[in-house]
CSV table of C-alpha atoms in Angstrom, one decimal:
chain,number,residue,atom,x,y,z
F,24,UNK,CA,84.9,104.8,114.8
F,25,UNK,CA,84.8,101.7,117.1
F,26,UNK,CA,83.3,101.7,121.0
F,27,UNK,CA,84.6,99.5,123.2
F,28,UNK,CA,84.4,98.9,126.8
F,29,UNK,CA,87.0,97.0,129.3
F,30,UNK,CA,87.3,95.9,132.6
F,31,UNK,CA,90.6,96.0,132.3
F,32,UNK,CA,90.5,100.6,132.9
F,33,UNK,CA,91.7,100.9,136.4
F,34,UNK,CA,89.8,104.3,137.4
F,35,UNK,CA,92.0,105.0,140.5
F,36,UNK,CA,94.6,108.2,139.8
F,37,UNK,CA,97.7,107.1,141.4
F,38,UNK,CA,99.4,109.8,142.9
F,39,UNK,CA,102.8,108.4,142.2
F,40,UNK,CA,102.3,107.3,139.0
F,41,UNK,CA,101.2,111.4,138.3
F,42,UNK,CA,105.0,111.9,139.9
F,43,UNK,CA,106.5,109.9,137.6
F,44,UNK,CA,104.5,111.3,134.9
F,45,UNK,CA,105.3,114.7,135.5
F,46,UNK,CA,109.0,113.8,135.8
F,47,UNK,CA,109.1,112.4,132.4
F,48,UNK,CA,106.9,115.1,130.8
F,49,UNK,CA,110.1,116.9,131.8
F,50,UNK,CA,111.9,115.7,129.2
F,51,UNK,CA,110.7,117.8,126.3
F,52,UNK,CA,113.0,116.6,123.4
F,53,UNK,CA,112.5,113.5,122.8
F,54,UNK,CA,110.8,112.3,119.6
F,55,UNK,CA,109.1,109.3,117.9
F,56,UNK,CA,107.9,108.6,114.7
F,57,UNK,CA,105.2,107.2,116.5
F,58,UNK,CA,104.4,107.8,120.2
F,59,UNK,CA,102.9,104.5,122.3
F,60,UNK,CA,100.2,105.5,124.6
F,61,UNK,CA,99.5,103.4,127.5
F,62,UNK,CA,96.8,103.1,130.2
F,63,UNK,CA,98.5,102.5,133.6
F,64,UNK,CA,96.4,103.3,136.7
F,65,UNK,CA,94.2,105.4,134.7
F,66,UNK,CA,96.9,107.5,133.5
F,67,UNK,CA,97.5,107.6,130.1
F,68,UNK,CA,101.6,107.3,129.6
F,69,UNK,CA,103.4,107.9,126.5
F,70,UNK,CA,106.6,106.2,125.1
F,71,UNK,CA,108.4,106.2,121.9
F,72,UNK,CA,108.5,103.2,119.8
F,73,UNK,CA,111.8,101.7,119.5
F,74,UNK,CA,114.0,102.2,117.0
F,75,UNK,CA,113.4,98.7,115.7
F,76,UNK,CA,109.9,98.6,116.1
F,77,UNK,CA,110.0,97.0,119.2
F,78,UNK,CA,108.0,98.0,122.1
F,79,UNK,CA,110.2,99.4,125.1
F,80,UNK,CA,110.9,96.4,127.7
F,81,UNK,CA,108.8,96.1,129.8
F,82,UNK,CA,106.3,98.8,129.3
F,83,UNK,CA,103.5,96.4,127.5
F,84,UNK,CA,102.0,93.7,130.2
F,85,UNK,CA,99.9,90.9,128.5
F,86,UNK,CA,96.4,92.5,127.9
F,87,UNK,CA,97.6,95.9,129.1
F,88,UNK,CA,95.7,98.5,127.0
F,89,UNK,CA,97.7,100.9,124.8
F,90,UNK,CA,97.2,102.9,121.5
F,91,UNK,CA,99.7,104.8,118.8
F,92,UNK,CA,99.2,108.2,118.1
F,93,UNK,CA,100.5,109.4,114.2
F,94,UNK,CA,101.0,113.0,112.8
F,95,UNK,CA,101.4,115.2,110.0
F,96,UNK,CA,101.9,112.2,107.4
F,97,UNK,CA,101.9,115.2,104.7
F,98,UNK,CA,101.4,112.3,101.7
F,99,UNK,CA,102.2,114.3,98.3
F,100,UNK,CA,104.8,116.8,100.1
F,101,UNK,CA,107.6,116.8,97.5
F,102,UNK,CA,110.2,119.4,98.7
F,103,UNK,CA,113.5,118.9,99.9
F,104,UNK,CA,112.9,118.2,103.5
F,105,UNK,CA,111.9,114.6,102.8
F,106,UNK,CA,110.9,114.2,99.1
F,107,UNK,CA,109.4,110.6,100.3
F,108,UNK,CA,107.1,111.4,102.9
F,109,UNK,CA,105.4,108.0,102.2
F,110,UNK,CA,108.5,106.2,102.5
F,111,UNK,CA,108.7,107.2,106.4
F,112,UNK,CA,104.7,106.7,107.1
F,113,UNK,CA,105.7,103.1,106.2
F,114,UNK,CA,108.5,103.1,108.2
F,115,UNK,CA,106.5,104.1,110.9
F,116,UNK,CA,103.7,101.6,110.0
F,117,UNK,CA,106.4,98.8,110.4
F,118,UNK,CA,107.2,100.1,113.9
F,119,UNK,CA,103.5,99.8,114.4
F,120,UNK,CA,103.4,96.6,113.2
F,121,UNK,CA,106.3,94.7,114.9
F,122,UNK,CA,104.7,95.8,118.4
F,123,UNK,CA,104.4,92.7,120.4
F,124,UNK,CA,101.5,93.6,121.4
F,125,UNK,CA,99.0,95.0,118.9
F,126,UNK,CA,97.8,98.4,120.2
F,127,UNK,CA,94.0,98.5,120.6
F,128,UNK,CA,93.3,101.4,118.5
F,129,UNK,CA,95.3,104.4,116.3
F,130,UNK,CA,95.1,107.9,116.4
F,131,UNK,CA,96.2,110.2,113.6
F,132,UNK,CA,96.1,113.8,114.3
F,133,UNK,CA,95.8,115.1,111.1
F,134,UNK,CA,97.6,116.6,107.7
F,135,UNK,CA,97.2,113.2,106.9
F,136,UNK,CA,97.4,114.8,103.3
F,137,UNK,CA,99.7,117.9,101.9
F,138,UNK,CA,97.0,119.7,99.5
F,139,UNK,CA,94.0,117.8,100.1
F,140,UNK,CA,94.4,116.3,96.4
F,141,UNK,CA,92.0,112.9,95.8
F,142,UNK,CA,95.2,111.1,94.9
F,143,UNK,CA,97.1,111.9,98.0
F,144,UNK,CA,94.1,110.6,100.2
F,145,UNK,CA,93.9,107.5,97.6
F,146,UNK,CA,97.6,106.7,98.6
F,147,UNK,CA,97.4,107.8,102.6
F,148,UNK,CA,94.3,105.7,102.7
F,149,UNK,CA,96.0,102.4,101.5
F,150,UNK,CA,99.5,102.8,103.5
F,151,UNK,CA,97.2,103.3,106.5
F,152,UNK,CA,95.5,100.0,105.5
F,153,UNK,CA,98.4,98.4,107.0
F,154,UNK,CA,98.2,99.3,110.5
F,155,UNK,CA,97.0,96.4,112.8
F,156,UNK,CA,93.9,98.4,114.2
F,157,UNK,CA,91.4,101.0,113.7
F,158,UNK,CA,92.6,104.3,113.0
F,159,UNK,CA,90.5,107.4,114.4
F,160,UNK,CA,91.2,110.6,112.6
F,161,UNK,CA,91.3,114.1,112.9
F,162,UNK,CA,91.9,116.2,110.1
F,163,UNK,CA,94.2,119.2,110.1
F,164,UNK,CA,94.4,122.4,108.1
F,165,UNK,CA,96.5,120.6,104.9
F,166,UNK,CA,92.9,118.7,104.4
F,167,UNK,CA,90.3,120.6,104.0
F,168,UNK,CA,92.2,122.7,101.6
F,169,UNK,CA,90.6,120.9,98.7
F,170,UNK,CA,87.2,123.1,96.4
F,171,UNK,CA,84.8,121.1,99.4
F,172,UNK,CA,86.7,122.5,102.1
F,173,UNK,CA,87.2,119.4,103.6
F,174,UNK,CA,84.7,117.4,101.4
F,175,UNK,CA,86.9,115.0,100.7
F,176,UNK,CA,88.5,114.0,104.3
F,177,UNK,CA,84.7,113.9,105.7
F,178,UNK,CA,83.5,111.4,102.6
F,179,UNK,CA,86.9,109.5,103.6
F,180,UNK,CA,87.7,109.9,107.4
F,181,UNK,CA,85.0,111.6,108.8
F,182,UNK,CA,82.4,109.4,108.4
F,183,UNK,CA,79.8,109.5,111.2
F,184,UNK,CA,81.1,112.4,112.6
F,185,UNK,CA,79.4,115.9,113.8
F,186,UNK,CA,80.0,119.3,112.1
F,187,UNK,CA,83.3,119.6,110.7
F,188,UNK,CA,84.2,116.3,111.6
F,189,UNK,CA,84.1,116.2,115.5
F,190,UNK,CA,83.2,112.9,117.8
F,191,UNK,CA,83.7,110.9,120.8
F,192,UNK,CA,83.7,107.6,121.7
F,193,UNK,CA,84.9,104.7,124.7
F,194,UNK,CA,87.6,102.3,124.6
F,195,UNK,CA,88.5,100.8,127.9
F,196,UNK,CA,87.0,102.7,129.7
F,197,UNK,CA,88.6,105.7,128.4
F,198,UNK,CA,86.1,108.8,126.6
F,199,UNK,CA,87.9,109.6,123.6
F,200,UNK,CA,87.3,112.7,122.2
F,201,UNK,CA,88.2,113.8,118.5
F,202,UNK,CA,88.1,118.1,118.0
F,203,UNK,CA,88.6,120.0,115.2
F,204,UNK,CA,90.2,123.3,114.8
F,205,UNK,CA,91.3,123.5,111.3
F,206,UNK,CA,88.2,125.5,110.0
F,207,UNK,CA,86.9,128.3,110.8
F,208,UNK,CA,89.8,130.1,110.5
F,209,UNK,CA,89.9,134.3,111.1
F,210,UNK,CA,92.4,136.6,109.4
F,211,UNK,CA,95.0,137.3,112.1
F,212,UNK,CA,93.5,135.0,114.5
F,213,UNK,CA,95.0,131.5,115.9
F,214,UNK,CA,93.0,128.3,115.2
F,215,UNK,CA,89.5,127.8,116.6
F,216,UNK,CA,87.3,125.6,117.7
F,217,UNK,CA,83.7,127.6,117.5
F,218,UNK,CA,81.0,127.9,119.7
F,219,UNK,CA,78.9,124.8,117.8
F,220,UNK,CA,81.3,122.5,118.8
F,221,UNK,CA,82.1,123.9,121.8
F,222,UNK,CA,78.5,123.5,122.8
F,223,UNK,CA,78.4,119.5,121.5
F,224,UNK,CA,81.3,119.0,123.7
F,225,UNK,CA,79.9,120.3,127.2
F,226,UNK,CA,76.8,118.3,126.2
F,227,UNK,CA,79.1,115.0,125.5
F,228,UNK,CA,81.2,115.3,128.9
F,229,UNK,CA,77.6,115.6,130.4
F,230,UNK,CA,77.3,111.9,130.3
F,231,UNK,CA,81.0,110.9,131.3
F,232,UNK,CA,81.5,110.6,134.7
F,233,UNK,CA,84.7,112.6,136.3
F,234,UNK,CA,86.4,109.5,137.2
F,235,UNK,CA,87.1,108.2,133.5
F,236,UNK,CA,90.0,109.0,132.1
F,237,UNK,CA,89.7,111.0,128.8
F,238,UNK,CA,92.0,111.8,125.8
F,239,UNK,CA,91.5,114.5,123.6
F,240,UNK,CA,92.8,115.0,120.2
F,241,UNK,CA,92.9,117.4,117.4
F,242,UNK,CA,95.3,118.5,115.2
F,243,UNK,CA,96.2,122.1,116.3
F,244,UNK,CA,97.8,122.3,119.8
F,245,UNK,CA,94.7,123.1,121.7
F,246,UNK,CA,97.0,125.7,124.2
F,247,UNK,CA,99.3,128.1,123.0
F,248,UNK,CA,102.9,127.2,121.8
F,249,UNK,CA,103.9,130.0,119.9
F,250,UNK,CA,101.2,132.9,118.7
F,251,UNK,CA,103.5,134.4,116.6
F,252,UNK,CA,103.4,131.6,113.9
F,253,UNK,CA,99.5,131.0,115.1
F,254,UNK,CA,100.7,127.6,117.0
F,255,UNK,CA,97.6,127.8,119.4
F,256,UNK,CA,93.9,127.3,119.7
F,257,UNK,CA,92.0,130.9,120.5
F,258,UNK,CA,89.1,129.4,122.3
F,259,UNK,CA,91.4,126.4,124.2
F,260,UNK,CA,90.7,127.9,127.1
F,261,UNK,CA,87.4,126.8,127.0
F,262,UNK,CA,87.7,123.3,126.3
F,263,UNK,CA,89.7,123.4,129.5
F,264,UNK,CA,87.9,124.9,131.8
F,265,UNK,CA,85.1,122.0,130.7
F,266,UNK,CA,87.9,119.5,131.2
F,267,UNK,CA,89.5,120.9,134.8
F,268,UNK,CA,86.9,118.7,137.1
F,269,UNK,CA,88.1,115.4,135.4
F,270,UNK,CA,90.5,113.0,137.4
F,271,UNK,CA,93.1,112.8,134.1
F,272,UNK,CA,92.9,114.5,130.7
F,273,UNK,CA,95.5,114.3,127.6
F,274,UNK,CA,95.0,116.4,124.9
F,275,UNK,CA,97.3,115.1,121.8
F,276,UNK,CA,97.9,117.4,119.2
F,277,UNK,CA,100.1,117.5,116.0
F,278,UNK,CA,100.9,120.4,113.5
F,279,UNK,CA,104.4,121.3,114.9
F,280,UNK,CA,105.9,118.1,113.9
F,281,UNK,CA,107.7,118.0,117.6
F,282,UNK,CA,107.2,116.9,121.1
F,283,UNK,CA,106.3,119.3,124.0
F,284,UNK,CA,105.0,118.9,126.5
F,285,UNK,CA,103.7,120.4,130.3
F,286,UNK,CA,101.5,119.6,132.5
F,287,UNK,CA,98.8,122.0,134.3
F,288,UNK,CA,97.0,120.2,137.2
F,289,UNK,CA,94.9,117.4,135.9
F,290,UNK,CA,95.8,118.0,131.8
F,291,UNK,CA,98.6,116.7,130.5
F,292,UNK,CA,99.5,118.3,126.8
F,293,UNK,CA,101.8,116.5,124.4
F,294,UNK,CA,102.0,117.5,121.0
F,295,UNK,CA,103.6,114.6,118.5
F,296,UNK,CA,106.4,114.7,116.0
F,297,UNK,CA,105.7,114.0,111.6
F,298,UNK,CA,105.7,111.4,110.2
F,299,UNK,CA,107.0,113.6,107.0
F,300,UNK,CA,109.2,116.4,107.9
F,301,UNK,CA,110.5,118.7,111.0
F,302,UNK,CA,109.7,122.7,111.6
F,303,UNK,CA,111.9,124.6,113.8
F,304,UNK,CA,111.6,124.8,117.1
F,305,UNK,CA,109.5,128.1,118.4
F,306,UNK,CA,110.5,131.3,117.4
F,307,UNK,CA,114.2,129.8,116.2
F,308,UNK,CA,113.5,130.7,112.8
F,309,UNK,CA,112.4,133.2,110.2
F,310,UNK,CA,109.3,131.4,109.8
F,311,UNK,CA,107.8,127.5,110.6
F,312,UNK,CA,107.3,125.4,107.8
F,313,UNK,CA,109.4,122.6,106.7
F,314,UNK,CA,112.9,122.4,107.7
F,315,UNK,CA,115.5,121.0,105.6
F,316,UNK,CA,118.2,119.2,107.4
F,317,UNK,CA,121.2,116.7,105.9
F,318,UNK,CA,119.3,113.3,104.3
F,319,UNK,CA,121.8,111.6,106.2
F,320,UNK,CA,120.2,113.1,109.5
F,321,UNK,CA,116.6,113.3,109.0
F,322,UNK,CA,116.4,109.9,110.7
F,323,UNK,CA,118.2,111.7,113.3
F,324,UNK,CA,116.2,114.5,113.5
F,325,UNK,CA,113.1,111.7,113.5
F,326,UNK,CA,114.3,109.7,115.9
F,327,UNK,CA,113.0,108.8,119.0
F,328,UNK,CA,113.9,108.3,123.0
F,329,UNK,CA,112.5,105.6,124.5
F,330,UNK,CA,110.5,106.1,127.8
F,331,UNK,CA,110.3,102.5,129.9
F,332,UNK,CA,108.7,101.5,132.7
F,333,UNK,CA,110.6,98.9,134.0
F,334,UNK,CA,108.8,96.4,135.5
F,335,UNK,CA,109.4,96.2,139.5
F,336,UNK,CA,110.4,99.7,139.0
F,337,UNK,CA,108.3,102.5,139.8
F,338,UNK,CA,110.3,105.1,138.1
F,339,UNK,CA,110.4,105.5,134.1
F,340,UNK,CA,113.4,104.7,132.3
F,341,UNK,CA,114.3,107.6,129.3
F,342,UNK,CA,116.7,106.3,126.4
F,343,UNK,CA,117.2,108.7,123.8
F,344,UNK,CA,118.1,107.1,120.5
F,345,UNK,CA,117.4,108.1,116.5
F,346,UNK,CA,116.2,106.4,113.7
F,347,UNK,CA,119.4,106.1,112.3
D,27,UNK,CA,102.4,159.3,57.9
D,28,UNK,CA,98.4,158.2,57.6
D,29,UNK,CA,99.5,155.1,57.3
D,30,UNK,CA,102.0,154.9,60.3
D,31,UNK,CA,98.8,156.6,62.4
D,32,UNK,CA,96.4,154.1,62.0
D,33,UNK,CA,99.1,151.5,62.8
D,34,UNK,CA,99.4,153.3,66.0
D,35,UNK,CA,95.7,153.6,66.7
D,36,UNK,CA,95.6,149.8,65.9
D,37,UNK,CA,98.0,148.9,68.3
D,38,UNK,CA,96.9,151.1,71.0
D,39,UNK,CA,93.2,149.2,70.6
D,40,UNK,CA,95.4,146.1,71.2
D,41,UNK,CA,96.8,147.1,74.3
D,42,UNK,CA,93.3,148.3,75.7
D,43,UNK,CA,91.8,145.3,74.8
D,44,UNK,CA,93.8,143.1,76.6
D,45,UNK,CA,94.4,144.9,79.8
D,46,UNK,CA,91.2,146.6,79.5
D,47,UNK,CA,93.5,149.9,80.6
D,48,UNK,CA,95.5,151.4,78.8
D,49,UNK,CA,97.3,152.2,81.7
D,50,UNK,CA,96.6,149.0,83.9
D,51,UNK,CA,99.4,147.5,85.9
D,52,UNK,CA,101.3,144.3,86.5
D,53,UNK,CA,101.5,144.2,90.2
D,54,UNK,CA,103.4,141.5,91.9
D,55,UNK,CA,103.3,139.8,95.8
D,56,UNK,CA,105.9,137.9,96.9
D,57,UNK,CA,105.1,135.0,100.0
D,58,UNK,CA,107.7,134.2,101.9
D,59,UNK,CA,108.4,133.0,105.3
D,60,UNK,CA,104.7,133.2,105.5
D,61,UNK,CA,104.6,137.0,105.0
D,62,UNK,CA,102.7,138.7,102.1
D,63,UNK,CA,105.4,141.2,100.6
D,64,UNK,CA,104.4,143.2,100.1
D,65,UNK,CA,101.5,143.2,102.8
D,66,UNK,CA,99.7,146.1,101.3
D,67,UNK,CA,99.3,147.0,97.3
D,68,UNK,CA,97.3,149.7,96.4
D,69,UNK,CA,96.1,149.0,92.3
D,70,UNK,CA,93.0,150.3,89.9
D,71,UNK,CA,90.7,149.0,88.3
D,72,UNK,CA,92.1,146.5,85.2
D,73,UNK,CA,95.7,146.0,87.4
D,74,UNK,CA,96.5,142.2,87.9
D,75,UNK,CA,97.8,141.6,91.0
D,76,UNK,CA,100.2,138.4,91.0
D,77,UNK,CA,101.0,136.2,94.3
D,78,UNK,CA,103.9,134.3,94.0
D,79,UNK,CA,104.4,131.8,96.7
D,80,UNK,CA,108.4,131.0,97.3
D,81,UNK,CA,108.2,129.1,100.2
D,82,UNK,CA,108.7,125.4,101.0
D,83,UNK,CA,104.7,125.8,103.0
D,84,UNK,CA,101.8,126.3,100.6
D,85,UNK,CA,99.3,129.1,101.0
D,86,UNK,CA,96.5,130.6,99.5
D,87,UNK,CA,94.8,133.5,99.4
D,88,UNK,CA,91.5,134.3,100.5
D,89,UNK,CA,89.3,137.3,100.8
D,90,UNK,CA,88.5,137.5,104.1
D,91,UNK,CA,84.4,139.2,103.3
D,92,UNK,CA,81.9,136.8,102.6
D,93,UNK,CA,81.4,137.2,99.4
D,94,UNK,CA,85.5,136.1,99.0
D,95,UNK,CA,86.1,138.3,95.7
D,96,UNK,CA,89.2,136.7,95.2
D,97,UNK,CA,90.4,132.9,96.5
D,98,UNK,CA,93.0,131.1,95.1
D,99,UNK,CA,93.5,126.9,95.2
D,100,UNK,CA,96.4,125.9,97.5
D,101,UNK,CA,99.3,127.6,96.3
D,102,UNK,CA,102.6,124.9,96.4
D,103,UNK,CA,106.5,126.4,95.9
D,104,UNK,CA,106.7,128.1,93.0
D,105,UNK,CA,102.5,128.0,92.3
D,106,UNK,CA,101.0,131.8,91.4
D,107,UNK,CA,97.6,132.9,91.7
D,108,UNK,CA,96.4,136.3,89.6
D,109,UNK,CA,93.0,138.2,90.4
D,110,UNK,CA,92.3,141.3,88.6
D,111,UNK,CA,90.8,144.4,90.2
D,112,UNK,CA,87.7,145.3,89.0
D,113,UNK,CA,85.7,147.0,91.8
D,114,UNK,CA,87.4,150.1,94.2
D,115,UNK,CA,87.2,149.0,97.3
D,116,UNK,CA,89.7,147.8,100.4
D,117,UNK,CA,90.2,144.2,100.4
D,118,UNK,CA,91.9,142.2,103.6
D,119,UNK,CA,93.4,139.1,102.7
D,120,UNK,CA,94.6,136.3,104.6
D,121,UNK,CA,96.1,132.6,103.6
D,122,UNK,CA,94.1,129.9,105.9
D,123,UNK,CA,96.9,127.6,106.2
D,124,UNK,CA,98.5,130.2,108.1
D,125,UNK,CA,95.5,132.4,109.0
D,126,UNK,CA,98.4,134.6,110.8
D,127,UNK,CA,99.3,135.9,107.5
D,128,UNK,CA,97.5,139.1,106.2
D,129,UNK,CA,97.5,141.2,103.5
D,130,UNK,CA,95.8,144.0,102.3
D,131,UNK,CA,94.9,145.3,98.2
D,132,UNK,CA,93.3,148.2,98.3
D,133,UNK,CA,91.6,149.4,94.9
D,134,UNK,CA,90.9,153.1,93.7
């Protein structure tokens, strides 16, 4: 977990810039194998990568600040839906890699692993090696599956951390904060967060000013998608209400291995696709879980719009386009 | 006739033995599309109750009391788990991958 500081954080909301924002949140179905966030005006943007690796034209200034968020890698998933899960978290490493500009940091919000098996973190942990900057995790419920109950992701990812793996910390200006909500679980319940943690984290937003823009990520979609197949955090509500007097908040989740998205007020809430596999889309099936689609289209179905900001322009620029 | 008896008695020790019932049962749970099936067994004391997980997800299965009587490793496709009853009681399950899921064995 690095801490860094920049000058470069403009603090000011822009009230256009929120427009624009809230115009492309519209546009719920569009996909990444990685998603490009981007500090503009203190607003945190998101974009897809390219299909090529590329970063969209002219969304990355020179020294602009930007990071990648990553999901659901599931390495040692075997089944049908994609038998080579590893194969794709490279791919998506490469897009990573042929940014022009590096990205200052990584976020992975978790089932970095599929059972929590030593060898599965041994090979997550190398591919991950290749990315061009630190990587801050959050683990999700497909790691902490192993006899330690999450033994092994603290030991590997988690090191530093608080409790079950929680933190914070400041990059550009930005208060990063890292939750966890794949323990703790209750029969018949969605995910939760618990009131220890929910305690550390009014007592870490004590010292963060309500100007500075801050990103939240953990692994379950801290609001609720879909109760039915537990898509939701219980005691989300909470972290919210601690979040409502900041100028800008994105919470980044995982676990549904797609993009949605809304906006309430001040939050923005994005949930990113897999790197591994896709699950149907709320309630559109018998069950979630992995969902099988033609070899030939996974790419497809793991492909990505691009959202630009063309430069001059204050509007964004949506391409939709695949992997394939 | 003796002879044919004692065979019986022999085999019937056997069977006894190894279930520790003569009457114990074989009891199976399916999981699919992240449902327990089915959701509620009701078994005795020496029955061995057999989750079967048949879909793409893992699970497990974990006793929800503290004590956790019965907890199974991740379950993949195709992985079974098998705890045999021993004490009566009422035991709620639930599989923390998908904490949604709930079961219920019930033992008397």
């Amino acid at each position: 977990m690095s801490t860094q500081s920049d000058s470069q954080t403009q603090q000011t909301i822009n009230t256009e810039i929120n427009t624009e924002r809230r115009d492309f949140l519209k546009c719920s179905a569009w996909a990444g194998a990685g998603v490009l966030w981007m500090l503009s005006g203190g607003v945190p943007k998101a974009f897809a990568l390219a299909a090529d690796g590329a970063s969209p034209t002219g969304v990355l200034q020179p020294g602009a600040f930007h990071f990648i968020q990553i999901s659901d890698s599931h390495i040692g998933f075997k089944k049908e839906a994609n038998p080579e899960p590893q194969k794709t978290l490279q791919e998506t490493i490469a897009k990573v890699n042929a940014l022009a500009t590096p990205p200052s940091l990584i976020l992975h919000t978790g089932d970095i692993t599929h059972l929590s098996k030593p060898e599965e973190f041994d090979t997550a942990e190398q591919l991950l090696k290749a990315l061009p900057a630190t990587i801050h995790y959050t683990p999700g419920e497909h790691d902490n599956v192993d006899e330690g109950q999450g033994k092994l992701y603290l030991e590997r990812f988690g090191k530093g951390s608080k409790g079950l793996g929680w933190y914070s910390f400041d990059d550009h200006g930005v208060h990063f904060i890292c939750l966890v909500n794949n323990a703790n679980f209750q029969p018949g319940h969605m995910a939760q967060l618990g009131a220890e943690q929910l305690k550390w984290l009014a007592d870490d937003l004590r010292a963060v000013s309500k100007s500075t823009p801050i990103v939240v990520f953990a692994h379950i979609p801290l609001w609720v998608v879909y109760a039915p197949w537990g898509w939701g955090t219980e005691d989300g509500d909470q972290v919210l209400s601690l979040l409502r007097g900041y100028g800008s908040v994105t919470i980044l989740n995982g676990h549904i291995h797609q993009v949605i998205q809304k906006v309430e007020g001040n939050i923005t809430f994005h949930t990113a696709r897999g790197t591994s596999y896709p699950q149907p889309e709320p309630g559109k099936a018998d069950a979630p879980g992995p969902l099988k689609v033609p070899a030939e289209q996974l790419r497809t179905y793991l492909g990505l719009t691009d959202v630009r900001r063309i430069k001059g322009k204050d509007s964004l620029t949506v391409l939709d386009s695949t992997l394939a | 006739m003796k002879k044919h008896f004692r065979a019986l008695l022999v085999f019937g020790a056997a069977v006894i033995s190894a279930s520790g019932s003569a009457w114990a049962k074989d009891i199976q749970i399916v999981v699919k599309n992240h449902k327990f099936i089915p959701d509620t067994v009701v078994a005795h004391p020496g029955d061995k109750i057999r989750w079967v997980n048949e879909d793409q997800d893992p699970h497990n299965i974990i006793e929800k009391s503290a004590a956790k009587t019965f907890h199974s490793p991740a379950l993949d496709t195709e992985d079974s788990y098998t705890f045999t009853a021993a004490k009566t009681g009422i035991y709620d399950y639930f599989c923390t991958f998908h904490p949604t899921m709930v079961g219920k064995l019930v033992v008397k």
